[in-house]
Short mmCIF file of C-alpha atoms and ligand atoms in Angstrom, two decimals:
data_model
loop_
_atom_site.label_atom_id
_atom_site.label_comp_id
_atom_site.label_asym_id
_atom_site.label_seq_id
_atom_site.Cartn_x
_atom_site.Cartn_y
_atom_site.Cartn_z
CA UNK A 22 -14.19 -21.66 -21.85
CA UNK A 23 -17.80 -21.99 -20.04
CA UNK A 24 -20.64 -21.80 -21.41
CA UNK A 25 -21.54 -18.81 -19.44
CA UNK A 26 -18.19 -17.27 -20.58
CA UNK A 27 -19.12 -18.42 -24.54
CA UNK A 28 -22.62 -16.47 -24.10
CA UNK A 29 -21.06 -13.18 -22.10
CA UNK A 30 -18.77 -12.65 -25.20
CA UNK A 31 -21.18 -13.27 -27.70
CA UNK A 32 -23.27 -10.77 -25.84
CA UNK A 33 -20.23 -8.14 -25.45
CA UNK A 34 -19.76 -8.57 -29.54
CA UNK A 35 -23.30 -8.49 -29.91
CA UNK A 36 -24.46 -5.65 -27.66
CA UNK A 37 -22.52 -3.84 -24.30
CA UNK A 38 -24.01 -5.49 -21.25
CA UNK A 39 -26.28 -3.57 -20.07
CA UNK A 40 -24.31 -4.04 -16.40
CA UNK A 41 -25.41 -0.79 -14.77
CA UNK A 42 -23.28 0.19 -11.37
CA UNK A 43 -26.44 0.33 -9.17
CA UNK A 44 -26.93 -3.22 -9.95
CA UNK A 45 -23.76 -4.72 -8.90
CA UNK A 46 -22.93 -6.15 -6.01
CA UNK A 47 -18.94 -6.32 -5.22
CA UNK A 48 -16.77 -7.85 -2.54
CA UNK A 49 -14.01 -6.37 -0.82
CA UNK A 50 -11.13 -8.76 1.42
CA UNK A 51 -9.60 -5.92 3.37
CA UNK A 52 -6.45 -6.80 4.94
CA UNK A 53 -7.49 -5.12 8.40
CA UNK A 54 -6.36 -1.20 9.85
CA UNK A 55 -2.83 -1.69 10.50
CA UNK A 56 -1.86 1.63 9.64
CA UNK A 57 -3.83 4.99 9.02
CA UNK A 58 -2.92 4.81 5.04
CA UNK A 59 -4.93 1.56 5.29
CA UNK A 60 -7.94 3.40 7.13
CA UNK A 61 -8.11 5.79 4.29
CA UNK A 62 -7.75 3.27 1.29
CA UNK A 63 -11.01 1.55 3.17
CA UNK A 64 -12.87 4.78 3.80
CA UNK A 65 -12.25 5.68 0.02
CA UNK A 66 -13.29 3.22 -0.89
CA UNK A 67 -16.49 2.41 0.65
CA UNK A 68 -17.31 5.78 -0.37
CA UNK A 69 -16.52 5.20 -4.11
CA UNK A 70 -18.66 2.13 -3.98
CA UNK A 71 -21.71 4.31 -2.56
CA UNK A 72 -21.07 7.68 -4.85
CA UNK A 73 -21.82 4.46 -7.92
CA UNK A 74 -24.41 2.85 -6.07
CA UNK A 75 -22.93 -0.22 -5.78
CA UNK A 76 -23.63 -2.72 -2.98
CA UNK A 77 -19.85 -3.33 -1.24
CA UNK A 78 -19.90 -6.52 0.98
CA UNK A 79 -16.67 -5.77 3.35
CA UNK A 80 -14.41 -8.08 4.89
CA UNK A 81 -11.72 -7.08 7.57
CA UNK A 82 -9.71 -9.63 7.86
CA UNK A 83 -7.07 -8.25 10.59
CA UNK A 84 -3.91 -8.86 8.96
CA UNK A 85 -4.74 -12.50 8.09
CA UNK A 86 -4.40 -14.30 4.65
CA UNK A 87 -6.39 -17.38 5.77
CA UNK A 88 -9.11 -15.08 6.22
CA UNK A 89 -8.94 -13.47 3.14
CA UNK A 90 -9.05 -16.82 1.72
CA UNK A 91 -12.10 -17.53 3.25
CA UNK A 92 -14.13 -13.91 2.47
CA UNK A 93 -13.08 -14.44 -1.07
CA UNK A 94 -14.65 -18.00 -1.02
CA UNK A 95 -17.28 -16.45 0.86
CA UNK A 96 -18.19 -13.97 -2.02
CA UNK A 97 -18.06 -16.48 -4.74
CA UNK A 98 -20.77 -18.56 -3.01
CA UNK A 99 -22.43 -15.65 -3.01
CA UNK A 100 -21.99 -14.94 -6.44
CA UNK A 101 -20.53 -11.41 -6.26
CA UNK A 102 -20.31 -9.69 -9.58
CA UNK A 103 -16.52 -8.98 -8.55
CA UNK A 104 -13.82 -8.63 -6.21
CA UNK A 105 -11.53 -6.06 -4.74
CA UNK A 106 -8.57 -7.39 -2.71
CA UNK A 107 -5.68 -5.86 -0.84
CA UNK A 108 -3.57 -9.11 -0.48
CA UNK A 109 -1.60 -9.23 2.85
CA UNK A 110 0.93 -10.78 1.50
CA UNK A 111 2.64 -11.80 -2.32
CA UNK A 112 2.12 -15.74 -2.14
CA UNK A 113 -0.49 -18.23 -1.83
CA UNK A 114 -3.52 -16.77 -3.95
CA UNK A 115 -3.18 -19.44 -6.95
CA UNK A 116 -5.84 -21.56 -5.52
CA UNK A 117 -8.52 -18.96 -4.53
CA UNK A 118 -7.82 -16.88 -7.65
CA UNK A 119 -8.63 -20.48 -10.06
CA UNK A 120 -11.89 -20.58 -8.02
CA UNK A 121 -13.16 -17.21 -9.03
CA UNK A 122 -12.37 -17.16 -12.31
CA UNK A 123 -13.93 -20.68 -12.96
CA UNK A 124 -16.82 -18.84 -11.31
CA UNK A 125 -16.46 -16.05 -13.82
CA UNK A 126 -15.97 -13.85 -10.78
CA UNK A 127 -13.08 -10.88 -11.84
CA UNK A 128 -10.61 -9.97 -9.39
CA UNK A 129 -8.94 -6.76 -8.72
CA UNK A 130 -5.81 -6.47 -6.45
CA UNK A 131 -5.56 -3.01 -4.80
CA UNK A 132 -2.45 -1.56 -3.40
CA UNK A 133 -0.17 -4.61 -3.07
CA UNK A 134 0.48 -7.37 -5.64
CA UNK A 135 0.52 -11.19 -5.75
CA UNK A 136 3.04 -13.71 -7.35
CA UNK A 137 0.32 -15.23 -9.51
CA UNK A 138 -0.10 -15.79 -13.06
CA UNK A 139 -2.08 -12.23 -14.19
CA UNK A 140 -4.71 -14.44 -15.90
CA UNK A 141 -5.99 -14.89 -12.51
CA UNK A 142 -7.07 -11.04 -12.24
CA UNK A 143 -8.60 -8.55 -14.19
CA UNK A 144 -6.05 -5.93 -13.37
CA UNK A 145 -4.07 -4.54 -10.22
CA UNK A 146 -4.20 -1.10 -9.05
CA UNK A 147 -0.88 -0.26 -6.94
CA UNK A 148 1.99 2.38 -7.10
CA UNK A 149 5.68 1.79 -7.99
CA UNK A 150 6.77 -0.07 -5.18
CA UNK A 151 10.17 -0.31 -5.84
CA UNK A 152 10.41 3.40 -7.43
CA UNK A 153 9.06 4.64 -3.96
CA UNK A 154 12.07 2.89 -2.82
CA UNK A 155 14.15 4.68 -4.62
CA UNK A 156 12.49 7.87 -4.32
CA UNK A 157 13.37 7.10 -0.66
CA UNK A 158 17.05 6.18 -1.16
CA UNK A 159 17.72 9.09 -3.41
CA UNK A 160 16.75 11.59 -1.38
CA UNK A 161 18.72 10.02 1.85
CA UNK A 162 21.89 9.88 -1.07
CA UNK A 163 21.00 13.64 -1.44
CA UNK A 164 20.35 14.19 2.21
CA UNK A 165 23.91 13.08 2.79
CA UNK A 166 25.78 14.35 0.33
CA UNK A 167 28.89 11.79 0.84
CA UNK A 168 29.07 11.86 4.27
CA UNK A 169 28.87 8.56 6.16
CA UNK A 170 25.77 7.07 7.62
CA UNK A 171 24.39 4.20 9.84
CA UNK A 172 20.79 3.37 8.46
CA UNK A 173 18.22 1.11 9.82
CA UNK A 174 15.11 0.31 8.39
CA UNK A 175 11.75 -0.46 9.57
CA UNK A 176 10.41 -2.95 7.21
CA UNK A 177 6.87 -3.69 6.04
CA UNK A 178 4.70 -7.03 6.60
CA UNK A 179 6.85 -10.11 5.60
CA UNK A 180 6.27 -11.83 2.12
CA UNK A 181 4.03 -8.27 1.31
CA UNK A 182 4.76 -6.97 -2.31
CA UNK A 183 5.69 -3.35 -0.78
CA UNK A 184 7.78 -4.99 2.17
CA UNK A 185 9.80 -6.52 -1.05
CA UNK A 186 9.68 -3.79 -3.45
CA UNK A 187 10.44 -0.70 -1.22
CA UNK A 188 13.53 -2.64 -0.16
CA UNK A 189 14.64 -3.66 -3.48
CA UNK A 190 14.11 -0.35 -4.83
CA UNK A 191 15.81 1.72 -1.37
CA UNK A 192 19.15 -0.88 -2.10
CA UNK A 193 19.16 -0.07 -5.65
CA UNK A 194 19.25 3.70 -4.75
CA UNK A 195 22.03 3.56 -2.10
CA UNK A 196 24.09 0.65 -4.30
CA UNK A 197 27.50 2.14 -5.25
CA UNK A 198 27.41 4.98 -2.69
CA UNK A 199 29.84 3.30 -0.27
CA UNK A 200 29.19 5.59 2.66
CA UNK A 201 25.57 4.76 2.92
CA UNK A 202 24.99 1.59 5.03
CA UNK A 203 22.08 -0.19 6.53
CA UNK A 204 22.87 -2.01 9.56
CA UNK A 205 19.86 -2.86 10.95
CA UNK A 206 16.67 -3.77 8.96
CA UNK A 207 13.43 -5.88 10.89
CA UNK A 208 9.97 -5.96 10.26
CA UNK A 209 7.93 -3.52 11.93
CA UNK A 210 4.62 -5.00 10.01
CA UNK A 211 3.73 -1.32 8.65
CA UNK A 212 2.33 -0.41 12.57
CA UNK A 213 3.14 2.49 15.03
CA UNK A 214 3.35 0.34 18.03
CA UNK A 215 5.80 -2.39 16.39
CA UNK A 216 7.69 0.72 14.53
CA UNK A 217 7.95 1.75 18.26
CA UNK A 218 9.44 -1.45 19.33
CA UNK A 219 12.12 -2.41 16.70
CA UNK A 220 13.04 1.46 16.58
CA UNK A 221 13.98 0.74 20.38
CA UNK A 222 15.91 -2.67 19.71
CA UNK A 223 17.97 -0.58 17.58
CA UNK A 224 18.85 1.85 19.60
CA UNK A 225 19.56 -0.51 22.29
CA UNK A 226 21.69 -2.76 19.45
CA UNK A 227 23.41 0.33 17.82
CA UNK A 228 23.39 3.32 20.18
CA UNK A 229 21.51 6.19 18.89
CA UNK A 230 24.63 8.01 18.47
CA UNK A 231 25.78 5.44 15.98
CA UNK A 232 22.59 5.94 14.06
CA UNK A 233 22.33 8.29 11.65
CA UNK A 234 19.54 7.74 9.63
CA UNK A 235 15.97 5.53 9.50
CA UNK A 236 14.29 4.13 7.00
CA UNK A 237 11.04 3.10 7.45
CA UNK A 238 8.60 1.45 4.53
CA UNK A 239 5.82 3.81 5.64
CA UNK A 240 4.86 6.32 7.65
CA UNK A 241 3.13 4.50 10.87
CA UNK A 242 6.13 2.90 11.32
CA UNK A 243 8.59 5.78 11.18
CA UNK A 244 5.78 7.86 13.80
CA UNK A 245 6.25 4.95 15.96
CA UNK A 246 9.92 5.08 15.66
CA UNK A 247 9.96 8.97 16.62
CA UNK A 248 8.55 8.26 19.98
CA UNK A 249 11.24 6.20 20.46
CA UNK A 250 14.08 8.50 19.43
CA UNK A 251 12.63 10.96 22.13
CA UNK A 252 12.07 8.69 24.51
CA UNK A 253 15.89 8.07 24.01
CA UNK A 254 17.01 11.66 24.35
CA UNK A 255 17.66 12.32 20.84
CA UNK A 256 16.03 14.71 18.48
CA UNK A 257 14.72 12.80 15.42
CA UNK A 258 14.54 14.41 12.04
CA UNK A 259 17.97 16.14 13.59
CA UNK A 260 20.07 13.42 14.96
CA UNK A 261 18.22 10.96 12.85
CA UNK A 262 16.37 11.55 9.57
CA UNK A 263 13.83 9.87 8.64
CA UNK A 264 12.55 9.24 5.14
CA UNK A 265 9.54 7.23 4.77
CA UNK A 266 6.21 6.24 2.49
CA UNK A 267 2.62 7.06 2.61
CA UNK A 268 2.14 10.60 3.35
CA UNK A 269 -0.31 10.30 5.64
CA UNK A 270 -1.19 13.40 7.71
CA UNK A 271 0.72 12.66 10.76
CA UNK A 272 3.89 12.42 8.23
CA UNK A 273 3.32 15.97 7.07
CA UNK A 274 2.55 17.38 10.86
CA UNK A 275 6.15 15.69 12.03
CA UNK A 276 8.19 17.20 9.10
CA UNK A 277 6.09 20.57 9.60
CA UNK A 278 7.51 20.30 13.19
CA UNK A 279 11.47 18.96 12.12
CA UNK A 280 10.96 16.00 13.58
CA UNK A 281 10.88 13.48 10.37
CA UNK A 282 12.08 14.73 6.89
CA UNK A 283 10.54 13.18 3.87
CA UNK A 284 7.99 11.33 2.83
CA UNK A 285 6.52 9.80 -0.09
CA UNK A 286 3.19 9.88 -1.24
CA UNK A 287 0.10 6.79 -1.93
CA UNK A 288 -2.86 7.76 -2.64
CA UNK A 289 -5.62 5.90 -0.43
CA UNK A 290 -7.76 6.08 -4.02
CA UNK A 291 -7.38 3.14 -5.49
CA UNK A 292 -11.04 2.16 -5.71
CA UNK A 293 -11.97 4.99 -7.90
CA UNK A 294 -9.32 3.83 -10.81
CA UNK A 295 -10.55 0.09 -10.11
CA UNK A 296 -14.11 0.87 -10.34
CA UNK A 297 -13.89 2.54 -13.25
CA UNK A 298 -11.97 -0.15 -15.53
CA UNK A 299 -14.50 -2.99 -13.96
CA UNK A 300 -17.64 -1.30 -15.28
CA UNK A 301 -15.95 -0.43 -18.78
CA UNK A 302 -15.40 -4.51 -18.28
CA UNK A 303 -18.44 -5.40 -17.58
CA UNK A 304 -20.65 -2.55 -19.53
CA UNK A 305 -18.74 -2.78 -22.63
CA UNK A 306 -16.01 -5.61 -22.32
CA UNK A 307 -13.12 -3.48 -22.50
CA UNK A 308 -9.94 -5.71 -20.89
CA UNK A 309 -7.65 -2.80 -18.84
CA UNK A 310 -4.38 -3.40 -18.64
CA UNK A 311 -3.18 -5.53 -16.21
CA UNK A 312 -0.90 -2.94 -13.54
CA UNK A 313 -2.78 0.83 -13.51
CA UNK A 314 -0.20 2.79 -11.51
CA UNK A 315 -0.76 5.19 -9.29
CA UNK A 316 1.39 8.52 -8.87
CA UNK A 317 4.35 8.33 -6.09
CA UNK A 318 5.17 11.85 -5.05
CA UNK A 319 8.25 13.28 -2.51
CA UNK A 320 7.49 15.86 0.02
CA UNK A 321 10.11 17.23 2.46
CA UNK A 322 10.36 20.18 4.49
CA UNK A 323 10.43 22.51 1.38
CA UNK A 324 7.05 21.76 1.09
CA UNK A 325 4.17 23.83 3.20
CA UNK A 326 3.04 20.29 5.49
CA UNK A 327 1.20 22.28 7.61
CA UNK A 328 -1.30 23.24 5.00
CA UNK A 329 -0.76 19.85 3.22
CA UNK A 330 -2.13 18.42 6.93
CA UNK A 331 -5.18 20.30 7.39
CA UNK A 332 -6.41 19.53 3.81
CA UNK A 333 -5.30 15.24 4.49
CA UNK A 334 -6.71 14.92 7.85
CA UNK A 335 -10.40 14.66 7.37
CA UNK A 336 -10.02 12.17 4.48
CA UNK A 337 -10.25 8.74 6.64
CA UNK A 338 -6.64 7.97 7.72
C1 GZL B 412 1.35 -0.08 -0.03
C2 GZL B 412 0.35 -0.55 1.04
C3 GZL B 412 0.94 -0.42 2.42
C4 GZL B 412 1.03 0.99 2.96
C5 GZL B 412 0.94 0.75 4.43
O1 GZL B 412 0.80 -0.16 -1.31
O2 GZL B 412 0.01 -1.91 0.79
O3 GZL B 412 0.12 -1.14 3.34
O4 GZL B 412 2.20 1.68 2.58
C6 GZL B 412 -0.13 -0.31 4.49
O5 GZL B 412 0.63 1.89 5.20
O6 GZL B 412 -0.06 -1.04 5.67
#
């Protein structure tokens, strides 16, 4: 242990830290704006940081790991009190993660999760990843009721923890109901425009007829998708349901209009629950535990979307 580390817990046994919020300073390694759930977690987030009074040093780093590497390196030099980070993808961290801590720098993951030992972070604020999977896959079992069906599924960033995990959990869901099938299943890397493109590929591959369901690891990618169902003549939400994860306004506004049917919520607050267990840290040294989850919710078209939209779509998506 360091000697900075021996002093800091002599002080926490001695006396809390008087660490007050206006006078830290924190980094944040964004992984870009790939998707309007994304947009929100950042606007939440910067607004958490100012509500506190805490200076937030932000980093977009548009989608790529080797420039989250180097913010995070950035901020240590810097000497940041802490770090958020939404890391792009599961692997890869080990290194970076050993450097802050030997600089006594915590870490916070937000949103996704990294295949690292969880000494190397303070805690990780993300939903169920694999129960919204399932959420998903139950309700298409539901949906179907027995009857056959041809899914294909959108998938999320490669080697991301909810790419992963929302597949894991969707198979687990469908496993053992034999007429439930997914044929096709690509990466649309969680965007509208490349949720647009696969979505086509598959309906070139499969025929849209043959297609009976999509499902799409969140909801940019299944809006994407939808513009391709029309601009193939079929009605989707109809001839093709959709299930998908996020909830982000648009979701709500295309099940309110038939045209996608569930959707499963994230909230775009994970700041506030991160914020709060890093100042307990670092005011009074108490150690959170190391996953706080967030709540995963379903809405389909029982639900009033329309009202559910108006109240989402000023909140930064
Ligand atoms: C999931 C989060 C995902 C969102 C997408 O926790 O990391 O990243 O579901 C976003 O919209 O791109």
């Amino acid at each position: 242990m360091s000697i900075k580390k021996v002093l800091l817990s002599s002080v926490l046994i001695l006396s809390p830290l008087a660490v007050a919020a206006e006078d830290l300073t924190i980094g944040f390694s964004q992984i870009g704006s790939e998707s309007g759930w994304r947009a929100a977690e950042t606007t939440v987030t910067k607004q958490q940081a100012e509500d506190r009074g805490i200076t937030l040093k932000f980093a977009d780093a548009q989608q790529k790991q080797e420039n989250q590497i180097s913010a995070l390196r950035s901020f240590i030099a810097q000497g940041v009190d802490a770090i958020l980070i939404a890391p792009v993808v599961a692997t890869g961290w080990d290194g970076v993660l050993e450097e802050a801590k030997d600089a006594d720098i915590p870490v916070i993951l937000l949103d996704r999760t990294v295949d690292a030992s969880d000494d190397l972070y303070l805690t990780a604020v993300t939903s169920d990843l694999v129960h919204e999977g399932e959420v998903a896959g139950q309700w298409l079992v539901d949906e179907t009721a027995g009857a056959q069906c041809r899914i294909v599924e959108l998938q999320g960033t490669t080697g991301s923890s909810p790419a992963i995990d929302r597949k894991t959990g969707f198979g687990n869901a469908i496993a053992g109901h034999d007429n439930l099938e997914i044929v096709r299943s690509q990466t649309g890397d969680f965007t509208r425009s490349q949720g647009k493109v696969v979505m086509e590929s598959f309906l070139k591959a499969e025929g849209g007829e043959n297609i009976c369901a999509l499902y799409a690891h969140n909801d940019d990618m299944a809006v994407g998708a939808i513009q391709a169902i029309k601009e193939a003549g079929l009605k989707p939400g109809e001839d093709i349901k959709i299930v998908a994860i996020d909830a982000v306004p648009d979701a709500h506004l295309a099940i309110a209009a038939g045209e996608m049917n569930a959707t499963i919520e994230l909230t775009p607050n994970m700041a506030g629950p991160a914020l709060d267990a890093l100042e307990a840290y670092l005011e009074n040294g108490t150690v959170p535990a190391k996953w706080i989850q967030t709540e995963s919710r379903l809405y389909t078209a029982a639900d009033d979307n329309q009202a559910i939209y108006e109240e989402k779509k000023g909140l930064g998506y």
